[in-house]
Short mmCIF file of C-alpha atoms in Angstrom, two decimals:
data_model
loop_
_atom_site.label_atom_id
_atom_site.label_comp_id
_atom_site.label_asym_id
_atom_site.label_seq_id
_atom_site.Cartn_x
_atom_site.Cartn_y
_atom_site.Cartn_z
CA MET A 1 0.00 0.00 0.00
CA GLN A 2 2.80 2.39 0.86
CA THR A 3 4.43 1.95 -2.55
CA MET A 4 1.08 2.52 -4.26
CA ALA A 5 0.71 5.77 -2.32
CA HIS A 6 4.16 6.85 -3.45
CA VAL A 7 3.37 6.01 -7.07
CA ALA A 8 0.08 7.93 -6.86
CA PHE A 9 1.88 10.90 -5.30
CA GLY A 10 4.42 10.87 -8.12
CA VAL A 11 1.70 10.73 -10.78
CA TYR A 12 -0.25 13.60 -9.20
CA ALA A 13 2.91 15.67 -8.73
CA PHE A 14 3.75 15.14 -12.40
CA ILE A 15 0.22 16.17 -13.44
CA ILE A 16 0.48 19.30 -11.27
CA LEU A 17 3.91 20.19 -12.64
CA ALA A 18 2.89 19.69 -16.28
CA GLY A 19 -0.30 21.72 -15.78
CA ALA A 20 1.57 24.54 -14.04
CA ILE A 21 4.16 24.74 -16.83
CA LEU A 22 1.38 24.81 -19.44
CA ALA A 23 -0.53 27.46 -17.48
CA VAL A 24 2.49 29.71 -17.11
CA ALA A 25 4.27 29.30 -20.42
CA SER A 26 1.69 28.81 -23.16
CA ALA A 27 1.01 31.67 -25.54
CA SER A 28 -2.70 31.09 -25.90
CA LEU A 29 -4.87 31.93 -22.91
CA VAL A 30 -7.22 29.02 -23.57
CA ARG A 31 -4.30 26.59 -23.43
CA ALA A 32 -3.13 28.25 -20.22
CA LEU A 33 -6.60 27.66 -18.82
CA VAL A 34 -6.46 23.98 -19.80
CA GLY A 35 -3.14 23.80 -17.96
CA LEU A 36 -4.76 25.40 -14.90
CA ILE A 37 -7.58 22.83 -14.98
CA THR A 38 -5.01 20.02 -15.19
CA THR A 39 -3.27 21.43 -12.13
CA LEU A 40 -6.56 21.69 -10.25
CA LEU A 41 -7.32 18.03 -11.01
CA GLY A 42 -3.87 17.05 -9.74
CA VAL A 43 -4.41 19.01 -6.53
CA ALA A 44 -7.77 17.25 -6.09
CA GLY A 45 -5.89 13.95 -6.34
CA MET A 46 -3.48 15.17 -3.67
CA TYR A 47 -6.43 15.91 -1.40
CA LEU A 48 -7.63 12.34 -1.93
CA LEU A 49 -4.17 11.10 -0.95
CA LEU A 50 -4.37 13.24 2.20
CA ALA A 51 -7.53 11.38 3.25
CA SER A 52 -9.81 14.37 2.74
CA PRO A 53 -12.23 13.29 -0.01
CA PHE A 54 -14.72 16.04 0.82
CA LEU A 55 -12.12 18.67 -0.07
CA ALA A 56 -11.35 16.84 -3.31
CA PHE A 57 -15.03 17.00 -4.30
CA MET A 58 -15.21 20.66 -3.34
CA GLN A 59 -12.07 21.31 -5.37
CA LEU A 60 -13.71 19.71 -8.41
CA LEU A 61 -17.02 21.53 -7.86
CA ILE A 62 -15.75 25.00 -7.02
CA TYR A 63 -12.52 25.27 -9.01
CA VAL A 64 -12.93 22.96 -11.99
CA GLY A 65 -16.68 23.54 -12.20
CA ALA A 66 -17.13 27.21 -11.39
CA VAL A 67 -13.92 29.22 -11.36
CA SER A 68 -12.47 27.84 -14.59
CA VAL A 69 -15.77 28.36 -16.43
CA MET A 70 -15.73 31.94 -15.17
CA ILE A 71 -12.21 32.44 -16.50
CA PHE A 72 -13.36 30.98 -19.82
CA PHE A 73 -16.04 33.69 -19.85
CA ALA A 74 -13.37 36.28 -19.14
CA VAL A 75 -11.37 35.02 -22.13
CA MET A 76 -14.49 35.17 -24.31
CA LEU A 77 -15.64 38.62 -23.17
CA THR A 78 -12.25 40.22 -23.70
CA HIS A 79 -12.02 39.03 -27.33
CA ALA A 80 -8.83 37.05 -26.94
CA GLN A 81 -6.96 36.82 -30.22
CA THR A 82 -6.73 33.46 -31.92
CA GLY A 83 -2.98 33.69 -32.32
CA GLY A 84 -2.58 34.06 -28.61
CA ASP A 85 -2.41 37.24 -26.58
CA GLU A 86 1.05 36.44 -25.38
CA SER A 87 2.49 35.36 -28.71
CA ALA A 88 4.74 38.41 -29.11
CA PRO A 89 8.26 37.63 -27.90
CA ALA A 90 8.70 38.69 -24.30
CA PRO A 91 11.52 41.05 -23.39
CA VAL A 92 14.43 39.18 -21.84
CA ARG A 93 14.57 41.61 -18.95
CA LYS A 94 11.01 40.79 -17.92
CA PHE A 95 11.75 37.08 -18.13
CA LEU A 96 14.80 37.52 -15.88
CA LEU A 97 12.79 39.60 -13.41
CA ALA A 98 10.08 36.95 -13.30
CA ALA A 99 12.67 34.22 -12.75
CA ALA A 100 14.23 36.23 -9.93
CA GLY A 101 10.83 36.90 -8.38
CA ALA A 102 10.07 33.19 -8.39
CA ALA A 103 13.55 32.14 -7.27
CA VAL A 104 13.65 34.24 -4.09
CA PRO A 105 10.68 32.56 -2.30
CA ALA A 106 11.80 29.20 -3.70
CA LEU A 107 15.24 29.61 -2.12
CA VAL A 108 14.02 31.07 1.18
CA LEU A 109 11.10 28.70 1.77
CA GLY A 110 12.91 25.71 0.26
CA GLY A 111 15.90 26.32 2.53
CA LEU A 112 13.59 26.61 5.53
CA LEU A 113 11.89 23.34 4.56
CA TYR A 114 15.24 21.63 4.12
CA HIS A 115 16.84 22.78 7.36
CA ARG A 116 13.89 23.25 9.72
CA GLY A 117 11.37 20.93 8.14
CA VAL A 118 8.89 19.32 10.52
CA SER A 119 8.78 15.56 10.23
CA GLY A 120 5.06 14.98 10.32
CA ALA A 121 3.15 11.77 10.76
CA ALA A 122 3.46 9.08 8.12
CA LYS A 123 -0.29 8.67 7.72
CA PRO A 124 -2.85 11.47 7.44
CA ALA A 125 -5.50 11.87 10.10
CA VAL A 126 -8.93 10.65 9.03
CA VAL A 127 -11.72 13.15 9.67
CA GLY A 128 -15.29 12.40 8.71
CA VAL A 129 -17.59 14.83 6.97
CA GLU A 130 -19.77 15.00 10.08
CA LYS A 131 -16.79 16.42 12.03
CA LEU A 132 -16.41 19.10 9.38
CA GLY A 133 -20.11 19.92 9.61
CA THR A 134 -19.94 20.14 13.39
CA GLY A 135 -16.95 22.45 13.09
CA LEU A 136 -18.72 24.66 10.53
CA LEU A 137 -21.82 25.03 12.70
CA GLY A 138 -19.97 25.08 16.01
CA ALA A 139 -16.66 26.81 16.54
CA TYR A 140 -16.39 28.36 13.07
CA VAL A 141 -19.96 29.47 12.50
CA LEU A 142 -19.04 33.16 12.15
CA PRO A 143 -16.59 32.70 9.23
CA PHE A 144 -19.07 30.28 7.66
CA GLU A 145 -21.79 32.92 7.68
CA LEU A 146 -19.37 35.66 6.62
CA ILE A 147 -18.39 33.63 3.54
CA SER A 148 -22.01 33.73 2.37
CA VAL A 149 -22.11 37.48 2.92
CA ILE A 150 -18.89 37.89 0.96
CA LEU A 151 -20.18 35.78 -1.93
CA MET A 152 -23.41 37.81 -1.97
CA VAL A 153 -21.51 41.11 -1.98
CA ALA A 154 -19.18 39.85 -4.71
CA MET A 155 -22.10 38.82 -6.90
CA CYS A 156 -23.91 42.14 -6.43
CA ALA A 157 -20.70 44.06 -7.10
CA ALA A 158 -20.05 42.07 -10.27
CA VAL A 159 -23.57 42.76 -11.56
CA LEU A 160 -23.30 46.47 -10.69
CA LEU A 161 -19.84 46.82 -12.27
CA VAL A 162 -20.82 45.43 -15.65
CA TRP A 163 -24.30 47.00 -15.68
CA GLU A 164 -25.08 48.82 -18.90
CA LYS A 165 -27.66 51.57 -18.68
CA ARG A 166 -30.27 51.51 -21.42
CA GLY A 167 -29.48 53.95 -24.21
CA LYS A 168 -25.89 54.50 -23.18
CA ARG A 169 -24.62 51.60 -25.26
CA LYS A 170 -22.10 52.68 -27.84
CA MET B 1 12.03 13.05 3.28
CA SER B 2 8.85 13.01 5.30
CA PRO B 3 5.49 13.07 3.48
CA LEU B 4 4.74 16.50 4.91
CA THR B 5 7.88 17.94 3.29
CA LEU B 6 6.91 16.43 -0.06
CA TYR B 7 3.46 18.03 0.03
CA GLN B 8 4.95 21.36 1.11
CA LEU B 9 7.41 21.15 -1.80
CA VAL B 10 4.52 20.70 -4.24
CA GLY B 11 2.77 23.72 -2.70
CA LEU B 12 5.98 25.74 -2.94
CA MET B 13 6.32 24.71 -6.59
CA LEU B 14 2.80 26.01 -7.28
CA LEU B 15 3.57 29.29 -5.48
CA CYS B 16 6.74 29.82 -7.53
CA ALA B 17 5.01 28.95 -10.82
CA GLY B 18 2.24 31.43 -9.99
CA LEU B 19 4.71 34.18 -9.05
CA PHE B 20 6.73 33.59 -12.21
CA GLY B 21 3.61 33.71 -14.33
CA ILE B 22 2.06 36.76 -12.69
CA ILE B 23 5.18 38.80 -13.47
CA ARG B 24 5.61 37.40 -16.97
CA ARG B 25 2.01 37.51 -18.21
CA ARG B 26 0.93 40.55 -20.18
CA THR B 27 -2.83 40.20 -19.98
CA LEU B 28 -5.10 40.51 -16.97
CA VAL B 29 -6.75 37.13 -17.64
CA GLY B 30 -3.37 35.42 -17.64
CA MET B 31 -2.55 37.04 -14.31
CA LEU B 32 -5.88 35.79 -12.90
CA ILE B 33 -4.95 32.22 -13.92
CA CYS B 34 -1.62 32.54 -12.10
CA VAL B 35 -3.35 33.85 -8.96
CA GLU B 36 -5.51 30.71 -8.94
CA LEU B 37 -2.33 28.60 -9.17
CA MET B 38 -0.89 30.30 -6.08
CA LEU B 39 -4.14 29.93 -4.12
CA ASN B 40 -4.16 26.21 -4.87
CA GLY B 41 -0.61 25.85 -3.60
CA ALA B 42 -1.64 27.58 -0.37
CA GLY B 43 -4.65 25.30 0.05
CA LEU B 44 -2.63 22.16 -0.51
CA SER B 45 -0.03 23.31 2.00
CA ILE B 46 -2.66 24.09 4.65
CA VAL B 47 -4.40 20.74 4.27
CA ALA B 48 -1.10 18.84 4.39
CA ALA B 49 -0.11 20.68 7.56
CA GLY B 50 -3.47 19.94 9.15
CA GLN B 51 -3.62 16.27 8.20
CA LEU B 52 -0.03 15.24 8.85
CA THR B 53 0.84 17.04 12.09
CA GLU B 54 -0.62 17.30 15.56
CA ALA B 55 -2.60 20.36 14.53
CA SER B 56 -6.36 20.09 14.26
CA ALA B 57 -7.27 18.33 11.01
CA VAL B 58 -10.76 19.85 11.01
CA LEU B 59 -9.28 23.35 11.19
CA GLY B 60 -6.97 22.61 8.24
CA GLN B 61 -9.76 21.35 6.01
CA LEU B 62 -12.13 24.16 6.96
CA ALA B 63 -9.43 26.77 6.31
CA THR B 64 -8.97 25.40 2.80
CA LEU B 65 -12.73 25.44 2.26
CA PHE B 66 -12.75 29.12 3.24
CA VAL B 67 -9.84 29.76 0.86
CA MET B 68 -11.89 28.15 -1.93
CA GLY B 69 -14.92 30.31 -1.15
CA LEU B 70 -12.81 33.46 -1.09
CA ALA B 71 -11.16 32.41 -4.36
CA ALA B 72 -14.58 32.08 -5.98
CA ALA B 73 -15.57 35.57 -4.79
CA GLU B 74 -12.23 36.96 -5.92
CA ALA B 75 -12.55 35.41 -9.37
CA THR B 76 -16.05 36.88 -9.76
CA LEU B 77 -14.88 40.38 -8.91
CA ALA B 78 -11.74 40.07 -11.02
CA LEU B 79 -13.86 38.99 -14.00
CA ALA B 80 -16.15 42.01 -13.55
CA ILE B 81 -13.19 44.39 -13.25
CA ILE B 82 -11.57 42.85 -16.33
CA VAL B 83 -14.79 43.38 -18.33
CA VAL B 84 -15.00 47.01 -17.17
CA VAL B 85 -11.35 47.62 -18.06
CA PHE B 86 -11.90 46.02 -21.46
CA ARG B 87 -14.88 48.29 -22.15
CA ARG B 88 -12.94 51.39 -21.18
CA PHE B 89 -9.58 50.69 -22.80
CA GLY B 90 -10.53 48.19 -25.51
CA SER B 91 -7.77 45.85 -24.40
CA VAL B 92 -6.69 43.86 -21.37
CA LYS B 93 -2.96 44.07 -22.01
CA THR B 94 -1.18 45.54 -19.03
CA SER B 95 0.99 47.70 -21.31
CA ASP B 96 -2.12 49.48 -22.66
CA ILE B 97 -3.67 50.23 -19.28
CA THR B 98 -1.31 52.92 -18.08
CA THR B 99 -3.46 56.02 -17.59
CA LEU B 100 -5.32 56.72 -14.37
CA LYS B 101 -7.49 59.50 -15.77
CA GLU B 102 -8.01 60.80 -19.27
#
């Protein structure tokens, strides 16, 4: 069983890595979005490996189902060019800056992980969905209710922002 | 290496990919995609820390659920702002959106 878990971890890590590279490097935004969805699926697999299947389902529902569709709408509404919005060659300076910006947290956090890493348990704790529900309605009821308020406000704000008054259309 | 370190390394990889992309991308939609990458790395790291250490596993999973809810709200607002910017400037390239007031 332990070897199977390692193999599954390797497969999911590969899926995540490939998706992230596609999402960051591809010229076409639609392909970048496909890469993002691949990464999200890989992360859902990691949640399954961590013995939290509820989170894996939520990851599929919220991210793969809702957020990526919303980004597809963003691509559509902004008239993305077929050749790819990012097809023009990037300046080398910007590429170097981006590499430096990514390398600094990689070095700092990676070094911390390497030297001061916590050796956790070998097996993840198993928590049932009923425990999560009790937590949501018990100790963490205020953030749970606030999330609904935030979603409501975000929806109203989105509708208001893109509202077009009648007659003002160009 | 302990399993916790492996999961944290994957989360760190996602963070770095997102940071690299958010600086390199030249359209707002591309930057939004990279933000989602970083949020996923954070969620994975939180869940791994909750499940594999002495810390409360329920708290770890609930924190990631809240991160997902906030990410959905953030994506909604970012989409609306991108549409408004596109209507005003006719483009979502960051190099074209340089004026505060015309």
